[in-house]
CSV table of C-alpha atoms and ligand atoms in Angstrom, one decimal:
chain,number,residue,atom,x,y,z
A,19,UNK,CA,9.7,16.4,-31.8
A,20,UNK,CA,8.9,13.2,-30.2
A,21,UNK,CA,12.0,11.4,-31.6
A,22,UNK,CA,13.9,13.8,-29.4
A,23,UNK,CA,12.2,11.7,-26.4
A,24,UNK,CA,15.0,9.8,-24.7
A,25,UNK,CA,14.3,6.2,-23.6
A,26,UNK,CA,13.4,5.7,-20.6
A,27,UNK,CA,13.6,2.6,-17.9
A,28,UNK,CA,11.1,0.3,-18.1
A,29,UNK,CA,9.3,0.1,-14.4
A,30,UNK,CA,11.9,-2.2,-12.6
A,31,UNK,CA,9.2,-4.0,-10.6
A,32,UNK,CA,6.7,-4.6,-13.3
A,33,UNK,CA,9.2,-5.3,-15.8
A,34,UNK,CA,9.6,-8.4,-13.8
A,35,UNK,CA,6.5,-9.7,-14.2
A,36,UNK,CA,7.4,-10.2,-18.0
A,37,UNK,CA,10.7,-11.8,-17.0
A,38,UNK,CA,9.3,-14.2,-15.1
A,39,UNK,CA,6.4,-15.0,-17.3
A,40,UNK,CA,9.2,-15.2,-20.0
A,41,UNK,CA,10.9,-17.7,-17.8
A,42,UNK,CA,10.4,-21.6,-18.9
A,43,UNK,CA,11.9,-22.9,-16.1
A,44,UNK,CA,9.2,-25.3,-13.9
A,45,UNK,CA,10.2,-24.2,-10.2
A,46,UNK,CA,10.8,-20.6,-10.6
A,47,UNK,CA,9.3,-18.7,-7.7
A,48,UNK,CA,7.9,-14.8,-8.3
A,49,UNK,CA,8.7,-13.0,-5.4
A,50,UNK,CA,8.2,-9.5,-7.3
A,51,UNK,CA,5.0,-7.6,-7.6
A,52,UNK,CA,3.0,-7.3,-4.6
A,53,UNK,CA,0.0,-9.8,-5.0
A,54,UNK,CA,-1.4,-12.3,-2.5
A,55,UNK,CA,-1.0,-15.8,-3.8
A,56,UNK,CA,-2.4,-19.1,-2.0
A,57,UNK,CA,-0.1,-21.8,-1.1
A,58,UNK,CA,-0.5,-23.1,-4.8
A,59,UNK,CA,0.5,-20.2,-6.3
A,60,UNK,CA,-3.2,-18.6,-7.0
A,61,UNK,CA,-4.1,-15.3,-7.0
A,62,UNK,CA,-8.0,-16.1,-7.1
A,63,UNK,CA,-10.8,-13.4,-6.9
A,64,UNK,CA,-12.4,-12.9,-3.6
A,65,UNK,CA,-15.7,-15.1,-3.3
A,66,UNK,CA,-17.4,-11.9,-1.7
A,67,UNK,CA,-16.4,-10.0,-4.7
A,68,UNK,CA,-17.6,-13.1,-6.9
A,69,UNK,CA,-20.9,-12.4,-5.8
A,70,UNK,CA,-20.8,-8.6,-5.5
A,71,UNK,CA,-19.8,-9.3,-9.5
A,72,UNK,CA,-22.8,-11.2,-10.3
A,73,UNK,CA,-25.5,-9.3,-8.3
A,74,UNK,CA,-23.9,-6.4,-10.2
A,75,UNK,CA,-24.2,-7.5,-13.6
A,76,UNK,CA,-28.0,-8.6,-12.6
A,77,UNK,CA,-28.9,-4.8,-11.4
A,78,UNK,CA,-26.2,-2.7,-13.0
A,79,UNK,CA,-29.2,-0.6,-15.2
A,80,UNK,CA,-26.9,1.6,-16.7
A,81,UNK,CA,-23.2,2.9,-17.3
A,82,UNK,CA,-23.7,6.5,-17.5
A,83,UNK,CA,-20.9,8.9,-16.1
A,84,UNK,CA,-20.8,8.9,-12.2
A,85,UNK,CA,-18.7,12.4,-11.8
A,86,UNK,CA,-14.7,13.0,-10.6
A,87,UNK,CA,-15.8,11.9,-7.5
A,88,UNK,CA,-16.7,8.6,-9.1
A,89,UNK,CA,-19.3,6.4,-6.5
A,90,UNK,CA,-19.8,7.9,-3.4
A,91,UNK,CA,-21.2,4.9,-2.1
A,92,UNK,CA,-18.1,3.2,-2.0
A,93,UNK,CA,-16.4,6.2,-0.6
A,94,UNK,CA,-18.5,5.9,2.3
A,95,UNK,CA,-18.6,2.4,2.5
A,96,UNK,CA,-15.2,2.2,3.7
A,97,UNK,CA,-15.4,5.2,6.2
A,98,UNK,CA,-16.1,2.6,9.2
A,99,UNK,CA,-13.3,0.5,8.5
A,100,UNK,CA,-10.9,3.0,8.2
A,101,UNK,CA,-11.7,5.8,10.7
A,102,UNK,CA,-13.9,3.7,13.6
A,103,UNK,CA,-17.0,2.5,13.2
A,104,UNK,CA,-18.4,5.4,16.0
A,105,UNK,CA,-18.0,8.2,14.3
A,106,UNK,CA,-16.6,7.5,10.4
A,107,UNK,CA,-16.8,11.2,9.4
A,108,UNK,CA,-15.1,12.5,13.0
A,109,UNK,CA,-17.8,14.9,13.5
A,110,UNK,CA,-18.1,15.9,9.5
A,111,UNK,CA,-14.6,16.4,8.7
A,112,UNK,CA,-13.9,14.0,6.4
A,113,UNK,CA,-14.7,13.4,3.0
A,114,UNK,CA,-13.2,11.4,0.3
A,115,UNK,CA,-13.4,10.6,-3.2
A,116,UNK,CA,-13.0,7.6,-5.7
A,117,UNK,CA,-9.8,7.0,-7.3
A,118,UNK,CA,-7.9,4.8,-9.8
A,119,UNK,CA,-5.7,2.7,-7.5
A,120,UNK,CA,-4.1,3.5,-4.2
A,121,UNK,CA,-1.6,4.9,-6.8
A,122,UNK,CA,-4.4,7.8,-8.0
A,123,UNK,CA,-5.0,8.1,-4.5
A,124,UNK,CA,-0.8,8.8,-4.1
A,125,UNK,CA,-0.9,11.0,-6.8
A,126,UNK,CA,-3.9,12.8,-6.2
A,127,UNK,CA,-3.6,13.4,-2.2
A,128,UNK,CA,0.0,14.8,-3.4
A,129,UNK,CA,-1.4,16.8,-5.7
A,130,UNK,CA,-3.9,18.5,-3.3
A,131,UNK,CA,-0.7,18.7,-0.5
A,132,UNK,CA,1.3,20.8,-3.6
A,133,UNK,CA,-1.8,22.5,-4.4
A,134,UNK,CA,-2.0,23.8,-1.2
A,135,UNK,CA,1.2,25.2,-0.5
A,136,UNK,CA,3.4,22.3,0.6
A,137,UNK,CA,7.0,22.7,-1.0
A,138,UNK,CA,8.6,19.4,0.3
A,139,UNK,CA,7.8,16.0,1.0
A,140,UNK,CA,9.5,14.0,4.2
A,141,UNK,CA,9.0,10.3,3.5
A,142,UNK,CA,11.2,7.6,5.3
A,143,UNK,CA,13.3,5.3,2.8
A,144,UNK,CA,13.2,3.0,1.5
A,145,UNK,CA,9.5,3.4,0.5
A,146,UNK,CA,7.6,2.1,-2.3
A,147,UNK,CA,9.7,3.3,-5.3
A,148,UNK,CA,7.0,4.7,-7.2
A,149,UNK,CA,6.1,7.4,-4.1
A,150,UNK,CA,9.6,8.8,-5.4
A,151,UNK,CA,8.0,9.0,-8.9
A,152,UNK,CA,5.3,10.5,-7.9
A,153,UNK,CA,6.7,13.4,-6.0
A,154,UNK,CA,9.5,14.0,-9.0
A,155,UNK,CA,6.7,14.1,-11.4
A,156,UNK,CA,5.0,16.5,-9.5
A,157,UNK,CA,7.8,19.0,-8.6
A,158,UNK,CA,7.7,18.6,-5.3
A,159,UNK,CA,11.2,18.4,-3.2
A,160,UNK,CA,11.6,15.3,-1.7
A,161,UNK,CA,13.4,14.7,1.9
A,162,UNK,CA,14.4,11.5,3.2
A,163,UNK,CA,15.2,10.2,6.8
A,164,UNK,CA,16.0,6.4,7.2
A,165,UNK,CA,12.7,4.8,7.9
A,166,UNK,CA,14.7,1.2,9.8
A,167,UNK,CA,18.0,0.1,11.2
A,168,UNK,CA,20.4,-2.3,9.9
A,169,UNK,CA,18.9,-4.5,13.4
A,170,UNK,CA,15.4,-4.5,11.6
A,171,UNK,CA,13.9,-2.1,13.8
A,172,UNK,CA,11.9,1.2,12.9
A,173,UNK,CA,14.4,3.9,12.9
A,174,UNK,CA,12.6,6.5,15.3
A,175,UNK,CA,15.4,8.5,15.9
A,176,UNK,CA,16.1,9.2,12.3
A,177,UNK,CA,12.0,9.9,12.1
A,178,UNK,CA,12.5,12.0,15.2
A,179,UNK,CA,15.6,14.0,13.6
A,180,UNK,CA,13.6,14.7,10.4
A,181,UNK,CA,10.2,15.9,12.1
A,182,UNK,CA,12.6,18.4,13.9
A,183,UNK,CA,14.2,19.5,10.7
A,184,UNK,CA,10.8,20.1,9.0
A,185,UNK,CA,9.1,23.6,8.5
A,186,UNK,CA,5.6,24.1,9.5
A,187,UNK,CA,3.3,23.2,5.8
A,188,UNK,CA,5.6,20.3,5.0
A,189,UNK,CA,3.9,16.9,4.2
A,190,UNK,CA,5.0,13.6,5.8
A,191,UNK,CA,4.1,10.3,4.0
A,192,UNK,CA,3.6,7.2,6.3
A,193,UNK,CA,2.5,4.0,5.6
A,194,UNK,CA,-0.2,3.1,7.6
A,195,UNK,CA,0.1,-0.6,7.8
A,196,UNK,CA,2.4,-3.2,6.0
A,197,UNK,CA,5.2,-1.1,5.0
A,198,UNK,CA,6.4,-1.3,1.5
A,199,UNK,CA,8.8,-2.7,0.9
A,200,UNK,CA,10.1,-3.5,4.9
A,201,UNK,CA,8.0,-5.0,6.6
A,202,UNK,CA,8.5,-3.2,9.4
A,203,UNK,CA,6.1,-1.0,11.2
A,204,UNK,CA,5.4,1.7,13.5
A,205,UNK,CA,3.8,-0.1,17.0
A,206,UNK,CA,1.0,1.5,18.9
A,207,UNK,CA,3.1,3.7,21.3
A,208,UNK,CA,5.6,4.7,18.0
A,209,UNK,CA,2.4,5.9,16.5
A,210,UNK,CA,1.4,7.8,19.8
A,211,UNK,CA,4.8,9.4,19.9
A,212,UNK,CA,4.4,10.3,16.2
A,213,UNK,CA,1.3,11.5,15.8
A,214,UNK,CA,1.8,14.7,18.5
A,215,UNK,CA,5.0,15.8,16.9
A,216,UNK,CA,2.9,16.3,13.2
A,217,UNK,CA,0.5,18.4,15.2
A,218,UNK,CA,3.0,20.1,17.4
A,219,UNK,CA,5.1,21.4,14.0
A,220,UNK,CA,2.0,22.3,11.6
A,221,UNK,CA,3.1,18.9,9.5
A,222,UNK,CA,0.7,17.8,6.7
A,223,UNK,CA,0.6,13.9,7.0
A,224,UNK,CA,-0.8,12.0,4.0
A,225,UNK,CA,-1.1,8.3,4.9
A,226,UNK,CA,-0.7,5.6,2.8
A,227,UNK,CA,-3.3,2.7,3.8
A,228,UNK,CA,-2.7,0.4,0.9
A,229,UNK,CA,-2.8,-3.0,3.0
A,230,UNK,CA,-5.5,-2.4,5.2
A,231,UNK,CA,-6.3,-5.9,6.8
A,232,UNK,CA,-3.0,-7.9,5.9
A,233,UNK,CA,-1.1,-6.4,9.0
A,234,UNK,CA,-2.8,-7.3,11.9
A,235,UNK,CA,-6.6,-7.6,11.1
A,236,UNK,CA,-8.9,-4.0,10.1
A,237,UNK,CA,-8.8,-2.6,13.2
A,238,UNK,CA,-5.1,-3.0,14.4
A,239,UNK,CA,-4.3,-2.0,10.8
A,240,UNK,CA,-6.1,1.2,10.9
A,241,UNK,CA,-4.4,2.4,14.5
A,242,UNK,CA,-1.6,5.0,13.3
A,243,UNK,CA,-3.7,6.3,10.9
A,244,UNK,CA,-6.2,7.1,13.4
A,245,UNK,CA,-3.9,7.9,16.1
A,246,UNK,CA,-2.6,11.2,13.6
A,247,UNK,CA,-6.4,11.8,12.8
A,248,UNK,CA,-7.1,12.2,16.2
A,249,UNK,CA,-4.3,14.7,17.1
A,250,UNK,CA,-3.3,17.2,13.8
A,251,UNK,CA,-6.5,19.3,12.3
A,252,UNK,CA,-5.4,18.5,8.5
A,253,UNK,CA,-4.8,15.7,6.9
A,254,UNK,CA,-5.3,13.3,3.9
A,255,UNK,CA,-5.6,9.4,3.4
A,256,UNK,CA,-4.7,7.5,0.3
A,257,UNK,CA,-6.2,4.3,0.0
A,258,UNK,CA,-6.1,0.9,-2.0
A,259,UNK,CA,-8.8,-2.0,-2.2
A,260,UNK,CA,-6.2,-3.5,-4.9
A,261,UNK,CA,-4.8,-6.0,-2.2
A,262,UNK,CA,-7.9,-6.2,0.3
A,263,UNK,CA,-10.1,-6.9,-2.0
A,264,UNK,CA,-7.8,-8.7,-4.8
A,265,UNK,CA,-8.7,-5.9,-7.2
A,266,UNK,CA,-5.4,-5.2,-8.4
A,267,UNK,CA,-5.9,-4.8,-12.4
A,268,UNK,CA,-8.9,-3.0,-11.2
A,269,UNK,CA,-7.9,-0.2,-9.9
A,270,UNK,CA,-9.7,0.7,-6.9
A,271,UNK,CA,-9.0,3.4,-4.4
A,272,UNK,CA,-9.9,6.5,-3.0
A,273,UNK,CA,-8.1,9.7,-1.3
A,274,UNK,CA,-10.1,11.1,2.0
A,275,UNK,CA,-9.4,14.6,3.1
A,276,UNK,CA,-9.3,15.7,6.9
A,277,UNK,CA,-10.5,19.3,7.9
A,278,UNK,CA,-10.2,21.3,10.7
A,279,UNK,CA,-13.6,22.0,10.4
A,280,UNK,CA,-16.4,20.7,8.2
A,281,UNK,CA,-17.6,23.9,6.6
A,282,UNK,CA,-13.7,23.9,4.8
A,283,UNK,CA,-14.5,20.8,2.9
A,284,UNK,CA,-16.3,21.2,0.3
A,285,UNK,CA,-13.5,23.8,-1.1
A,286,UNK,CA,-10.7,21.1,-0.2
A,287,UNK,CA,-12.6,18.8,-1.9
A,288,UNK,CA,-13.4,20.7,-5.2
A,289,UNK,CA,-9.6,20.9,-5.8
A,290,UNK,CA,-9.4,16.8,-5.9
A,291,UNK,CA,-12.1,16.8,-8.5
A,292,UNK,CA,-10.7,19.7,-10.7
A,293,UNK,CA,-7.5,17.7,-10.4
A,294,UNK,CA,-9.0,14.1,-11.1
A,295,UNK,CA,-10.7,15.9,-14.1
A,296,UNK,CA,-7.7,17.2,-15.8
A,297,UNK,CA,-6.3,13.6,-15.1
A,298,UNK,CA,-8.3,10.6,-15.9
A,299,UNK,CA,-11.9,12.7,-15.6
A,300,UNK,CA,-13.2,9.9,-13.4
A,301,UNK,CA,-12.5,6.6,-12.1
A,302,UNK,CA,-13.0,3.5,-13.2
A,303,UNK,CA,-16.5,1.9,-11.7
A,304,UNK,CA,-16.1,-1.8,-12.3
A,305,UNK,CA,-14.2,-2.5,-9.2
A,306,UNK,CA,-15.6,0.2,-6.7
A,307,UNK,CA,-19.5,-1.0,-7.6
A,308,UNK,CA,-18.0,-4.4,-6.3
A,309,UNK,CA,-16.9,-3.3,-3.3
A,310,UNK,CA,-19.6,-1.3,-2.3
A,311,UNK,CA,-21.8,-4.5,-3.2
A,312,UNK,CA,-19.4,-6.2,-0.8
A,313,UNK,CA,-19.9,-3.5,1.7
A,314,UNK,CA,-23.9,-3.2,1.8
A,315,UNK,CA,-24.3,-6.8,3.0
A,316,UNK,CA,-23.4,-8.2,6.2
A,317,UNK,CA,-23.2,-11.9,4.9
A,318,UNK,CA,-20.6,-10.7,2.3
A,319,UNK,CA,-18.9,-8.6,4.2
A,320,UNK,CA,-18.7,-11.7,6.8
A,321,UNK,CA,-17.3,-13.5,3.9
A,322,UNK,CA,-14.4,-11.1,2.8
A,323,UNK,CA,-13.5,-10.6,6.1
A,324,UNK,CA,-13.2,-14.5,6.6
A,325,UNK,CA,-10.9,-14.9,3.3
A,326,UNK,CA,-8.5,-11.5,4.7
A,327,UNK,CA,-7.8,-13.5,7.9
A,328,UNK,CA,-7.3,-16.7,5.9
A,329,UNK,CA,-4.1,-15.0,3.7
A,330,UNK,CA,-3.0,-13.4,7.1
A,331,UNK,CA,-2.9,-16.3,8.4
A,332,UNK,CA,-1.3,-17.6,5.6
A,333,UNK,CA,1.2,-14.9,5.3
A,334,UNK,CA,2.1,-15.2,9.2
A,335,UNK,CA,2.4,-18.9,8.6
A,336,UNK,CA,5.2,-18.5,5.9
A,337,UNK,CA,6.8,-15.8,8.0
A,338,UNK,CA,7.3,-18.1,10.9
A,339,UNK,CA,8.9,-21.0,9.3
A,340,UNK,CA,11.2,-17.7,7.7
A,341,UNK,CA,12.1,-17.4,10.9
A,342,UNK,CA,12.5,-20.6,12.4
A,343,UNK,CA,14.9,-21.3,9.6
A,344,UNK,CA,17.2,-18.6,11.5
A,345,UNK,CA,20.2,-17.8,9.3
A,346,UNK,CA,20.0,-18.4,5.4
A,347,UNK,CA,24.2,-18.5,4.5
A,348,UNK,CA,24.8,-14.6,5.4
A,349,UNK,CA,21.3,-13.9,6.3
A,350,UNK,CA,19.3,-13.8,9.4
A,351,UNK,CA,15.8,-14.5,8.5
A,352,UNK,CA,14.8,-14.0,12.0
A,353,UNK,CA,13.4,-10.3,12.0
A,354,UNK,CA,11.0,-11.6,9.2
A,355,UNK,CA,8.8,-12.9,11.6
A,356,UNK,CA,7.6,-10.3,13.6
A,357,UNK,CA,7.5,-8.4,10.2
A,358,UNK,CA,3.9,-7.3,8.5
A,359,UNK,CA,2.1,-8.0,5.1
A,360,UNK,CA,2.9,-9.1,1.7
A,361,UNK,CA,7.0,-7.6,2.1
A,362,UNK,CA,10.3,-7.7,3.9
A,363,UNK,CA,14.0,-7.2,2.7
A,364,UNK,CA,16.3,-9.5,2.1
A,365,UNK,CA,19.5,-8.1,2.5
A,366,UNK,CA,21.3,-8.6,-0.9
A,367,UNK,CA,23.8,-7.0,-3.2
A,368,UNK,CA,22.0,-6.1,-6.9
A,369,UNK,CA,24.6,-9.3,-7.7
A,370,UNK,CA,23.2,-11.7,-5.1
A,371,UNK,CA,19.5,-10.7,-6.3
A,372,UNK,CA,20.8,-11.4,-10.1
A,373,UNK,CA,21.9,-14.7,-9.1
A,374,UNK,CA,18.6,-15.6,-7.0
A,375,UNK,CA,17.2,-15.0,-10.1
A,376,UNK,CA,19.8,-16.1,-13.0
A,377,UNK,CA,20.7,-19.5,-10.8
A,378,UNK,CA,17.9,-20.4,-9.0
A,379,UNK,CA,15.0,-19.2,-10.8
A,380,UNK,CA,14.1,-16.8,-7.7
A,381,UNK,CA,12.7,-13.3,-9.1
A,382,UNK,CA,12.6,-10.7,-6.2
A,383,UNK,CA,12.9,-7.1,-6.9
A,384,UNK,CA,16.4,-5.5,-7.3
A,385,UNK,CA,16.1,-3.8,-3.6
A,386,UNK,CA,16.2,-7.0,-2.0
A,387,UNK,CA,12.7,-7.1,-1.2
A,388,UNK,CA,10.5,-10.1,-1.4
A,389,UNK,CA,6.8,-11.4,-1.7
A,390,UNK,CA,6.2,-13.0,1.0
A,391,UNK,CA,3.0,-14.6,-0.5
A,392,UNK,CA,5.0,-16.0,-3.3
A,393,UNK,CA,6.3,-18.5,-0.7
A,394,UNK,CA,4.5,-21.9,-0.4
A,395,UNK,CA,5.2,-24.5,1.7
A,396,UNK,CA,6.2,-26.0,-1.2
A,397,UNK,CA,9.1,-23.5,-2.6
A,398,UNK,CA,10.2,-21.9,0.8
A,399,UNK,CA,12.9,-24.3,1.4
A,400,UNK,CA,14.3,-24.1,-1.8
A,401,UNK,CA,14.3,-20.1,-1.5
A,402,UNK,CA,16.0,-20.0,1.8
A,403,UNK,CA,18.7,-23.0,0.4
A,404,UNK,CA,18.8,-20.5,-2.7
A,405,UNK,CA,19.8,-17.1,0.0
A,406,UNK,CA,22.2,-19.5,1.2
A,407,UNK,CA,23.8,-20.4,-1.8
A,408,UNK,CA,24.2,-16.9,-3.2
A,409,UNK,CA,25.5,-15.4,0.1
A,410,UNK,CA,27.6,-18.1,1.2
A,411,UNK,CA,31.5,-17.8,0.9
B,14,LIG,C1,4.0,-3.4,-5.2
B,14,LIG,O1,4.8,-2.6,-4.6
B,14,LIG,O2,4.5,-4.5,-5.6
B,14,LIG,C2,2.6,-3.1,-5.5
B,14,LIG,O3,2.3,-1.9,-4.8
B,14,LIG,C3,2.3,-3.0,-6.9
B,14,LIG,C4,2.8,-1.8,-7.6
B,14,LIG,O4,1.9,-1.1,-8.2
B,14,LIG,O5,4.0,-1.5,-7.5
């Protein structure tokens, strides 16, 4: 029977990380897989979670099972950062669990959406590939309106259009901060425009807060998602510590549910752990443990917080000379300023992205999209005279 199986893709983005590791050429630049890097290329482990690592393996007394909700400690470690430090719960209505990855956080807050009665999926394109994945795997119908124009600029009225098209019990992925792969976010006022029409057609948002911190600091990073909190009675947040905490191999995240009231959670809830439990039972501690460890004290929290604004800063630094270089041959680098975290398109043809990457030794996924963090000060010139190349004539 299983010889019947037919072959399947490898994963486009991750099979690039073998390509370029397979690559003996000295300068080649990996602009793939969405990891922070320093300016020389590093992608080290946080200092805060260094520590957290070491107090851990000092007190860690035992490695008994935790439970599908895996450690609830780190669930509600995070709660101030992501919903407001005043009220982290909003009055009791939220509750979350551990997950493996922002991806189990994707596939279980989907889950729970389909679970619950929700037939299709509106999601702005392009999104992170594997969202589409996700939603195939799970049966779910998947609607897409264009998430930015051609001019590099949210696409609201497409977004607009598609909120008016959906039925009442249909779910609406966003990305919360640092779109993947764009760039390009919703501002404040977009998000205040947004979040009303969710409420005002019976939508189901799920959120997708994978780069907390890398937009615009915590707080400004955590607006939209708020902003819909605030205004629809149902909801559900997927989350990553993968990139703000440079767990990535990991895997730590966790999915937060959103009641109307807090009396309806505990039965919300139960369905994410029946769910994780059939799935991968519970998550994995390793990372989590860190982060609450992180979490519980203020001089390491001081820390992390420190090194997030240090690759912000980074990142912004590389986006500006993107932009100060204007045009690359065809392309305007411009908009890649003003854009947000670790991505933003380059507008190529699959042929121009083979040749960034056949004749220059430039490995960016097949979309066009780049890692911004995989630009130094030392390689970016050489990337934008490599855009020019392949786009010139
Ligand atoms: C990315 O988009 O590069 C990251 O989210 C890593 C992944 O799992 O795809």
């Amino acid at each position: 029977m299983l010889d019947t199986l037919p072959q399947q893709p490898a994963d486009a983005l991750l099979a690039l990380i073998k390509l370029h590791n397979a690559d003996p050429r000295a300068d080649k630049i990996d602009l793939g897989v969405g990891v922070y890097r320093t300016d020389s290329g590093a992608t080290p482990v946080f200092a805060a979670i260094k520590a957290a690592e070491r107090k851990l393996l000092e007190t860690q007394d035992s490695k008994a099972y935790l439970g599908p909700e895996g450690d609830m400690g780190f669930v509600h470690a995070l709660m101030p950062y992501i919903f407001g430090a005043s009220d982290p719960t909003l009055g009791g209505r939220i509750e979350g669990m551990q997950t493996p990855g922002g991806t189990g956080a994707v596939r279980l807050a989907l889950a729970l959406a389909k679970r619950a009665g929700a037939a299709r999926v509106w999601m702005g394109t392009p999104s992170w590939p594997n969202h589409a994945q996700i939603v195939a795997d799970l049966g779910i119908e998947l609607k897409g309106f264009v998430h930015a124009t051609n001019a590099g600029r949210v696409d609201m009225d497409s977004l607009r259009f598609a909120l008016g098209q959906a039925a009442p019990g249909d779910a609406v992925l966003l990305h919360g901060c640092c779109h993947n792969p764009s760039g390009i976010d919703y501002s404040p006022e977009q998000w205040d425009e947004i979040a009303p029409l969710l409420a005002a057609k019976g939508l189901l948002p799920i959120i997708d807060l994978a780069y907390q911190g890398l937009g615009h600091g915590m707080e400004a990073d955590a607006y939209g998602a708020r902003r819909v909190l605030a205004e629809v009675p149902e909801a559900l947040v997927a989350y990553s510590c993968d990139k703000n905490f440079g767990l990535y191999r990991d895997r730590v995240g966790a999915v937060y549910v959103m009641m109307e009231r807090p009396d309806q959670l505990g039965a919300a809830l139960s369905n994410g752990h029946a769910l994780a439990r059939a799935s991968w039972s519970m998550p994995p501690d390793h990372g989590a443990a860190a982060v609450r460890l992180v979490l519980e004290e203020p001089a390491l929290v001081a820390d992390w917080l420190a090194e997030l604004d240090t690759m912000r800063e980074r990142m912004r630094q590389v986006r500006a000379k993107l932009a100060e270089a204007g045009h690359a041959g065809a392309v305007d680098l411009t908009p890649m300023g003003g854009q947000n975290g670790l991505f933003s398109i380059v507008p190529l043809s699959p042929e121009q992205v083979l040749a960034m990457r056949e004749k220059h030794a430039v490995y960016m996924a097949g979309s066009g999209r780049i890692n911004v963090a995989g630009l130094t000060m030392g390689n970016i010139d050489r990337f934008i005279a490599a855009v020019a190349d392949v786009t010139a004539g």
